[in-house]
Coordinates of C-alpha atoms in Angstrom, one line a residue:
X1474 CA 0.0 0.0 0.0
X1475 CA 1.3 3.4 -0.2
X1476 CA 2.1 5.9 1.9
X1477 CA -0.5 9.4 1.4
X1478 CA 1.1 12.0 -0.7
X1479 CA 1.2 15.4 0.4
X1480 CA 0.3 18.1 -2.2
X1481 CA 1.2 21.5 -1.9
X1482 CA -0.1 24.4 -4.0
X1483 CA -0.7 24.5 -7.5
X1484 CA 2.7 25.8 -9.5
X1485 CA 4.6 23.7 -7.2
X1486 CA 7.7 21.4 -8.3
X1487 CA 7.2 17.6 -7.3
X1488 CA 9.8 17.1 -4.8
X1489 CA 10.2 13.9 -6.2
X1490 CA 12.1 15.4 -9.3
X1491 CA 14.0 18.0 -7.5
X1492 CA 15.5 14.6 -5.2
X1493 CA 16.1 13.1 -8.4
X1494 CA 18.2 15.8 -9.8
X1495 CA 19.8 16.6 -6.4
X1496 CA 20.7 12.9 -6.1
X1497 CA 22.4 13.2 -9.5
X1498 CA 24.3 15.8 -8.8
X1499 CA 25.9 14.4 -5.9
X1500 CA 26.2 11.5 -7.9
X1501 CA 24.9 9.2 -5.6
X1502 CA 22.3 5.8 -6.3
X1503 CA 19.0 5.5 -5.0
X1504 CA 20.6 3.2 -2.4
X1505 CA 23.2 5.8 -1.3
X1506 CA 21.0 8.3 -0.3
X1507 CA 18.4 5.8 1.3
X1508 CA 21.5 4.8 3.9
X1509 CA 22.3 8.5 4.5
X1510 CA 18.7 8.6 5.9
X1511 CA 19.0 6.7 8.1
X1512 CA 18.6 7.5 11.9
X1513 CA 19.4 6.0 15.2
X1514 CA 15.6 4.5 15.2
X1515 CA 15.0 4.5 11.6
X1516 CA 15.9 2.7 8.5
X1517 CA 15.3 4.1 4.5
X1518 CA 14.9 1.3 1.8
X1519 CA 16.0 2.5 -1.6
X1520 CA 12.2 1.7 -2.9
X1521 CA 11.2 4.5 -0.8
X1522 CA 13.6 6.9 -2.1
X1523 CA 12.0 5.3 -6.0
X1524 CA 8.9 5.8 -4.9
X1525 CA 9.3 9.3 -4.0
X1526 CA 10.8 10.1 -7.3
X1527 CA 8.2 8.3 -9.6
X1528 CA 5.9 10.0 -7.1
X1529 CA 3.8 7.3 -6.1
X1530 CA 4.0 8.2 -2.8
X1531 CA 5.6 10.0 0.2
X1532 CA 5.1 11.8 4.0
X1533 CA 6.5 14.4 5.3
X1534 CA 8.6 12.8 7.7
X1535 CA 10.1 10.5 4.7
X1536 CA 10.7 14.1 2.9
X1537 CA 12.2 15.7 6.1
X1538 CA 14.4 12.8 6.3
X1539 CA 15.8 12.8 2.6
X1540 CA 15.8 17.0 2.5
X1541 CA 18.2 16.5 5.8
X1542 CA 20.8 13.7 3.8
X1543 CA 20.8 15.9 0.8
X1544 CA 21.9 19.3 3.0
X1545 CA 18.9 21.2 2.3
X1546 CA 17.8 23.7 4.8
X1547 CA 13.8 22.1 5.3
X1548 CA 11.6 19.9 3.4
X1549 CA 10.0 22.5 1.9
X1550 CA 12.9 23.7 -0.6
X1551 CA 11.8 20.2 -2.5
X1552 CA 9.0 21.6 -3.5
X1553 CA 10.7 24.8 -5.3
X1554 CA 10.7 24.7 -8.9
X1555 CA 13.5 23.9 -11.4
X1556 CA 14.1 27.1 -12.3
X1557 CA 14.7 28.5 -8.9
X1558 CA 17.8 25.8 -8.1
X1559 CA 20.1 27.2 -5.7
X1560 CA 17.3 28.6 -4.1
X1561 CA 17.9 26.5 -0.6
X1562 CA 21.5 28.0 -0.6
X1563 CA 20.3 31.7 -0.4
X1564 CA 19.8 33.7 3.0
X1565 CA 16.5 33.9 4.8
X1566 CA 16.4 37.6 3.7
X1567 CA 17.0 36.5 0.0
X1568 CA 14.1 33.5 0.3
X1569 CA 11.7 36.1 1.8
X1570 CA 11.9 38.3 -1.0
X1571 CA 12.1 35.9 -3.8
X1572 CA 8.7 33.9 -2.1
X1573 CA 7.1 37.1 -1.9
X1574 CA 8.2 38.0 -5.9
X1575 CA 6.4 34.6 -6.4
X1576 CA 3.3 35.1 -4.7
X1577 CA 2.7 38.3 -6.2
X1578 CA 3.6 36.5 -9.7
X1579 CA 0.5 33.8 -8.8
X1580 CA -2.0 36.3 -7.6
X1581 CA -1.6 38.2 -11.1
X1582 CA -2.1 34.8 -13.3
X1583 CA -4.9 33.5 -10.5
X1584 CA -6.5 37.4 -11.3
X1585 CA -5.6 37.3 -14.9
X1586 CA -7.2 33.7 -15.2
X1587 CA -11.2 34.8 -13.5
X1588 CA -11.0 37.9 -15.8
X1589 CA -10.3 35.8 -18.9
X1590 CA -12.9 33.0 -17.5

């Protein structure tokens, strides 16, 4: 059975593609990262890490786990597009500003999109 996925708002990147990519550039296996997950208490299987990046299925804890092993800040910066890599290396300052660029950027389509409706 698999485990619920979490969905985040529309415009979002699948955090199982930017793990993919993140993976690759580390140049690590699916197995590699699944044994830097691991805890004291907890083991990762490299199906979960598979599963994650066909997205068939994740939780948050399984994305906090894997965000932590690939040295990004929170779980969150899996969701961040493409585009915006190197995002999770800015400053909180930097983030702020660039989330709030992007906010403003999906009001205007959302307000854009009922006008044209």
């Amino acid at each position: 059975m698999n485990e619920p996925v979490e969905t985040g708002p529309i415009n979002m990147a699948i955090p199982g593609d930017n793990v993919r990519r993140l993976r690759l550039e580390k140049g690590w296996s699916m197995r590699e990262l699944a044994e830097r997950c691991v805890t004291e208490d907890k083991t990762m299987d490299h199906t979960t890490i598979m599963r994650l990046e066909k997205d068939k299925g994740y939780t948050r804890a399984t994305l906090e786990r894997v965000a932590k092993a690939l040295g990004l800040r929170n779980h969150e910066d899996l969701f961040v597009p493409e585009e915006l890599a190197g995002f999770e290396k800015l400053d909180d300052s930097d983030r702020a500003q660039i989330a709030n660029m992007v906010q403003a950027l999906a009001l205007s389509a959302e307000r854009r999109q009922a006008v044209n409706s």
